[in-house]
Tab-separated table of C-alpha atoms in Angstrom:
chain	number	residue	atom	x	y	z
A	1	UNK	CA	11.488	-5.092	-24.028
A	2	UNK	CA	14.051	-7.900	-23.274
A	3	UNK	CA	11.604	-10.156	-21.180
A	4	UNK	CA	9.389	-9.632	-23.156
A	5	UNK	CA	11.136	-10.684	-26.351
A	6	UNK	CA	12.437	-13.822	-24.292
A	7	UNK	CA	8.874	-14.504	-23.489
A	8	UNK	CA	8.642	-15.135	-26.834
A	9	UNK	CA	10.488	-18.534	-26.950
A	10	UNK	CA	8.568	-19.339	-23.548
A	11	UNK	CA	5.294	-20.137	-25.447
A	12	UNK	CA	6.721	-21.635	-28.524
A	13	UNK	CA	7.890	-24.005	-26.101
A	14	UNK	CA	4.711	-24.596	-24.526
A	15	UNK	CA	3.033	-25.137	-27.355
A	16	UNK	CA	5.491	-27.981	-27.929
A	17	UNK	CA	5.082	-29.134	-24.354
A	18	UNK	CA	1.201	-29.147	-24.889
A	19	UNK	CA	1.575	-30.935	-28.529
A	20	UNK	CA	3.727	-33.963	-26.722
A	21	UNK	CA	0.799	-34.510	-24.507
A	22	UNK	CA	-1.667	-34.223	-26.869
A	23	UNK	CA	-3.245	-31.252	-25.469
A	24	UNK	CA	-6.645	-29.241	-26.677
A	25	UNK	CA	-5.585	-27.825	-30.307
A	26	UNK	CA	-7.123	-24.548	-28.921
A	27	UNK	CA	-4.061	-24.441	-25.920
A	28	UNK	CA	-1.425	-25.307	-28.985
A	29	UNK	CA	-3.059	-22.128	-30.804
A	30	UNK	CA	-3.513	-19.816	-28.117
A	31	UNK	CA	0.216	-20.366	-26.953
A	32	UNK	CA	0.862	-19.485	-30.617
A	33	UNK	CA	-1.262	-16.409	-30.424
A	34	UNK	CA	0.438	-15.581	-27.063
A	35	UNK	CA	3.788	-15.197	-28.818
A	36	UNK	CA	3.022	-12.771	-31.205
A	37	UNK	CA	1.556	-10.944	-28.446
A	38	UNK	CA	4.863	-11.017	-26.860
A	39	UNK	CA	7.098	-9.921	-30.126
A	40	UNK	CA	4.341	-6.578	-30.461
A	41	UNK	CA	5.310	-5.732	-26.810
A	42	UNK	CA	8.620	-6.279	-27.327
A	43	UNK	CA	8.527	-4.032	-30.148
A	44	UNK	CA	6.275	-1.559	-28.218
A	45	UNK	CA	8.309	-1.706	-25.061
A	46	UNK	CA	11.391	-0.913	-27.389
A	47	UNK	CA	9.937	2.385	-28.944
A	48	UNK	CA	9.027	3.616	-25.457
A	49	UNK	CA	12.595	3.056	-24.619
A	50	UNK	CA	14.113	4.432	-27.313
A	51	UNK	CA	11.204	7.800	-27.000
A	52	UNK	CA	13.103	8.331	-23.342
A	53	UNK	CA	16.092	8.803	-25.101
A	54	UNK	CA	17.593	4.407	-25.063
A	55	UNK	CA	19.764	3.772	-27.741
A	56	UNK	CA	18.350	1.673	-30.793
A	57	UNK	CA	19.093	-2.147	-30.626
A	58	UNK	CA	18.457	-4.885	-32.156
A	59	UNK	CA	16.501	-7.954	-31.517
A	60	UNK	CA	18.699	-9.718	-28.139
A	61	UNK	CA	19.766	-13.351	-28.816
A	62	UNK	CA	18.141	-15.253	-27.165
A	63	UNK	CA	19.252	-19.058	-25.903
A	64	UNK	CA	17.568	-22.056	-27.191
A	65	UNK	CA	15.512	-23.359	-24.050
A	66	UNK	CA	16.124	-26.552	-23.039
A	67	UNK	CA	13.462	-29.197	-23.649
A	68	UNK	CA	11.835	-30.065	-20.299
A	69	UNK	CA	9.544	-33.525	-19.200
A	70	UNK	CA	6.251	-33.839	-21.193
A	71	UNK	CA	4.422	-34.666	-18.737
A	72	UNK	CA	0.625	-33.484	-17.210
A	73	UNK	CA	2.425	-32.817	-13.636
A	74	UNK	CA	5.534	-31.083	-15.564
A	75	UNK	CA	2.972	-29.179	-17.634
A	76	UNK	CA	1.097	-28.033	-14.746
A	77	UNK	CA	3.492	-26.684	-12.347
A	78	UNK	CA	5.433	-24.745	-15.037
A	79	UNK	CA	2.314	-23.301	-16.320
A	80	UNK	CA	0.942	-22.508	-12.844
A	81	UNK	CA	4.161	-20.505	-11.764
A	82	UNK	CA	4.866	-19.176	-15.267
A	83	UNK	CA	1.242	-17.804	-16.348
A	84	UNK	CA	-1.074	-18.691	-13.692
A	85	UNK	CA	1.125	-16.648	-11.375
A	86	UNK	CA	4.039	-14.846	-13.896
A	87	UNK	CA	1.091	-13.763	-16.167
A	88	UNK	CA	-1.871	-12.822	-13.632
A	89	UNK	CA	0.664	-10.874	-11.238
A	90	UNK	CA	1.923	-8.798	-14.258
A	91	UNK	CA	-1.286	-8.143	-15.436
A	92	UNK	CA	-1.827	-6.357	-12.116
A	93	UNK	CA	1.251	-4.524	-11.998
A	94	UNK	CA	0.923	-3.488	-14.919
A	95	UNK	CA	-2.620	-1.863	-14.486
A	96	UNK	CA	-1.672	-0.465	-11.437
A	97	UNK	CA	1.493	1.347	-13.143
A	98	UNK	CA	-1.117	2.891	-15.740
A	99	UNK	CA	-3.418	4.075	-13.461
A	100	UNK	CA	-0.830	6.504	-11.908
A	101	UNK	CA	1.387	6.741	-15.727
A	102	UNK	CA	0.217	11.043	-16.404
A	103	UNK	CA	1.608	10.632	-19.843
A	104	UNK	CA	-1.267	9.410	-22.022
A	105	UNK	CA	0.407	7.749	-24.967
A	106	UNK	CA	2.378	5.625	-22.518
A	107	UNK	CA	-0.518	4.753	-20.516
A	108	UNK	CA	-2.444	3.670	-23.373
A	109	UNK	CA	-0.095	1.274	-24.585
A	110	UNK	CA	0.063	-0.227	-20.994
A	111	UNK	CA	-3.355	-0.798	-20.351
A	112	UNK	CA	-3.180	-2.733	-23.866
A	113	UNK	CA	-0.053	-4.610	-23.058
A	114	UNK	CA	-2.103	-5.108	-19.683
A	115	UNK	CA	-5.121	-6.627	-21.503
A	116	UNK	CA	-2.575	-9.348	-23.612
A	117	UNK	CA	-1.003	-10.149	-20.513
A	118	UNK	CA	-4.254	-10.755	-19.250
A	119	UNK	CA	-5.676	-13.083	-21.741
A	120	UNK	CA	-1.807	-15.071	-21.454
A	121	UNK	CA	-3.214	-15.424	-17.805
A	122	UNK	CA	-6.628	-16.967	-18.477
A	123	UNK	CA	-4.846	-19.185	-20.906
A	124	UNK	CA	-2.436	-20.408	-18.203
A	125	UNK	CA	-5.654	-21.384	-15.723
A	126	UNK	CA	-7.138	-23.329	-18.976
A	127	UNK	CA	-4.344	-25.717	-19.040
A	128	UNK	CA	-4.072	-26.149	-15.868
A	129	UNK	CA	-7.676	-27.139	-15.449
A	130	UNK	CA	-7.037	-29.788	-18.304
A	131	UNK	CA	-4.042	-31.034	-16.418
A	132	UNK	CA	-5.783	-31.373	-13.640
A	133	UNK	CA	-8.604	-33.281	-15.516
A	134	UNK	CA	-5.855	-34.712	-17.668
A	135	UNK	CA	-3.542	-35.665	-14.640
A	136	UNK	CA	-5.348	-36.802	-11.958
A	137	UNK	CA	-4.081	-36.798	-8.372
A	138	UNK	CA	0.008	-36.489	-9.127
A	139	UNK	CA	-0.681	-33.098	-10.739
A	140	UNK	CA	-2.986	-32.003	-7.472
A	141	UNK	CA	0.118	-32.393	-5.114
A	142	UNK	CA	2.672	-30.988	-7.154
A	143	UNK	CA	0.346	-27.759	-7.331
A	144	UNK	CA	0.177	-27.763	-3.495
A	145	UNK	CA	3.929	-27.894	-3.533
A	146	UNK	CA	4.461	-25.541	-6.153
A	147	UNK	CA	2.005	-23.181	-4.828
A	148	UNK	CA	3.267	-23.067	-1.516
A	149	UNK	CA	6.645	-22.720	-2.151
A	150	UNK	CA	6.051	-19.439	-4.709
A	151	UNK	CA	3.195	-17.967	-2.364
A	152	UNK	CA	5.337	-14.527	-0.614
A	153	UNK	CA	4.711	-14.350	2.977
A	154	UNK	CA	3.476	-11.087	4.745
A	155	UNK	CA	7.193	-9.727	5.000
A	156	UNK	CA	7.765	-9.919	1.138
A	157	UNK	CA	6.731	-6.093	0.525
A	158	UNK	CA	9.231	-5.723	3.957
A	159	UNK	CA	12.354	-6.643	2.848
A	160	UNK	CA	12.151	-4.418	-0.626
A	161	UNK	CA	13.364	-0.618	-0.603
A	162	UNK	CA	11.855	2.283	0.147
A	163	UNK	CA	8.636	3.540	-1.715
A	164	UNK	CA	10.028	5.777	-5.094
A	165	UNK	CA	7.415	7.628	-6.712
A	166	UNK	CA	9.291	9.221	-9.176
A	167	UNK	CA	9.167	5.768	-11.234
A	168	UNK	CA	5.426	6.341	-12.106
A	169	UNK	CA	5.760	8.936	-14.756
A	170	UNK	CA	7.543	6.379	-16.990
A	171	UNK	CA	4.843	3.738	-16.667
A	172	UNK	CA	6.991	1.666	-13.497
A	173	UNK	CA	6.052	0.968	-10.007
A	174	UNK	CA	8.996	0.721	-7.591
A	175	UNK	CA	9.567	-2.317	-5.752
A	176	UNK	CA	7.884	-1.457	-3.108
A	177	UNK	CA	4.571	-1.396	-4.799
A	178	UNK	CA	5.417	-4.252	-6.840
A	179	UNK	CA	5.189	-6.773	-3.502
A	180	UNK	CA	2.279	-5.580	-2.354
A	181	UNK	CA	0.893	-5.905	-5.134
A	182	UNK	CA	1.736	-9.405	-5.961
A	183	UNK	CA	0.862	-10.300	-2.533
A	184	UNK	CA	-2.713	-8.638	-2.700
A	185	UNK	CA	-2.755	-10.993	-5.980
A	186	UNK	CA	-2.027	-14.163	-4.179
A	187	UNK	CA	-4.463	-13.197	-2.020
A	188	UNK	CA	-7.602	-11.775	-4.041
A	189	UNK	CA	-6.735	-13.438	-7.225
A	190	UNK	CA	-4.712	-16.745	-7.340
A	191	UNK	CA	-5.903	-18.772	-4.739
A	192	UNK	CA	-9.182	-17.857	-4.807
A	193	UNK	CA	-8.961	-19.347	-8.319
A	194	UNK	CA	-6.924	-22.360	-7.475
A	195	UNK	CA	-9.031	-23.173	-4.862
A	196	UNK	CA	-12.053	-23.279	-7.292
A	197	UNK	CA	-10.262	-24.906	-10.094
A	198	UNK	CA	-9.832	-27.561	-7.472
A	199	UNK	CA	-13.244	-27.849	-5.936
A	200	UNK	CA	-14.323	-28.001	-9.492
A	201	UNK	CA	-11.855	-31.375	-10.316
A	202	UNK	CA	-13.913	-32.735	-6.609
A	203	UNK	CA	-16.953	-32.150	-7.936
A	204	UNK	CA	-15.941	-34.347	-11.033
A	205	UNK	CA	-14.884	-36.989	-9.691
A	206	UNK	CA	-17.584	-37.569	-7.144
A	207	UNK	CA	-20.303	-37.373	-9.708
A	208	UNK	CA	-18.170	-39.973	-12.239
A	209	UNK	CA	-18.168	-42.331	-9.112
């Protein structure tokens, strides 16, 4: 419930970000969008705590974020790490912790937290394929920077604990599961993608010369 409640001020700062660089009005509204999304599973999350028997809170305080460089190759690595990766990896997790949640109420609310987190994700690849068109060449190596440096090697899932089923009946995976997971993401889902998003930007520019 905390993340996601701090998630909230993540996109109102995007949207920002995106407004400084005169971004699509559809990113600026989507980020928008993405935040309410965030407060609902913050209040969600925050029920299902306090159902397993969490003490009542109230909202956490949460920092003002610090304004960062409005700039296309700014934009692009902090939305590639933060939704193209953040987003698209916790989708997974998250459907992978419903699929083997037995309680049905908790599972259902999930696989709809799932679906948001999903949509957050195809919003992150949307900006980044306007930065890209946007940005030119300086925002195509700081991706291949960024990217390597955040891909996990193959002894990521390795250096976690011990596999703990007893986490799945309150809608978790352990860490364990978690880094294979995000690994088999990398793999089957991110650059896959990235490598597409930048054999479209190729494509481009060889037919505008």
């Amino acid at each position: 419930a905390g993340y996601e409640y701090t998630s909230v001020a993540s996109f109102a700062r995007a949207a920002l970000e995106l407004m400084a660089v005169g971004a699509p009005a559809e990113l600026v509204r989507d980020c928008h969008l993405a935040a309410l999304d965030e407060l609902r599973h913050a209040e969600v999350c925050a029920e299902i705590a306090w159902s397993l028997g969490a003490a009542p809170v109230v909202p956490r305080v949460v920092p003002a974020l610090a304004p960062r460089e409005a700039s296309w190759v700014r934009i692009a690595v902090d939305t590639f790490l933060e939704g193209c990766v953040g987003e698209t990896l916790a989708a997974l997790v998250l459907r992978a912790a419903a699929a083997e949640c037995p309680e049905p109420e908790l599972r259902a609310a999930l696989e709809a937290i799932a679906e948001d987190e999903e949509r957050h994700a195809a919003l992150a690849w949307r900006t980044l394929r306007v930065a890209l068109e946007r940005g030119g060449e300086p925002v195509v190596e700081a991706l291949h920077e960024a990217a390597a440096g955040a891909r996990p090697g193959p002894e990521a899932a390795a250096r976690v604990g011990l596999a703990d089923a007893t986490l799945r009946r309150c809608g978790r995976l352990d860490a364990h599961a978690q880094a294979q997971l995000r690994r088999r993401g990398w793999c089957d889902v991110i650059d896959p993608l990235l490598h597409r998003l930048r054999g479209a930007r190729g494509s481009a520019d060889t037919a505008a010369s």
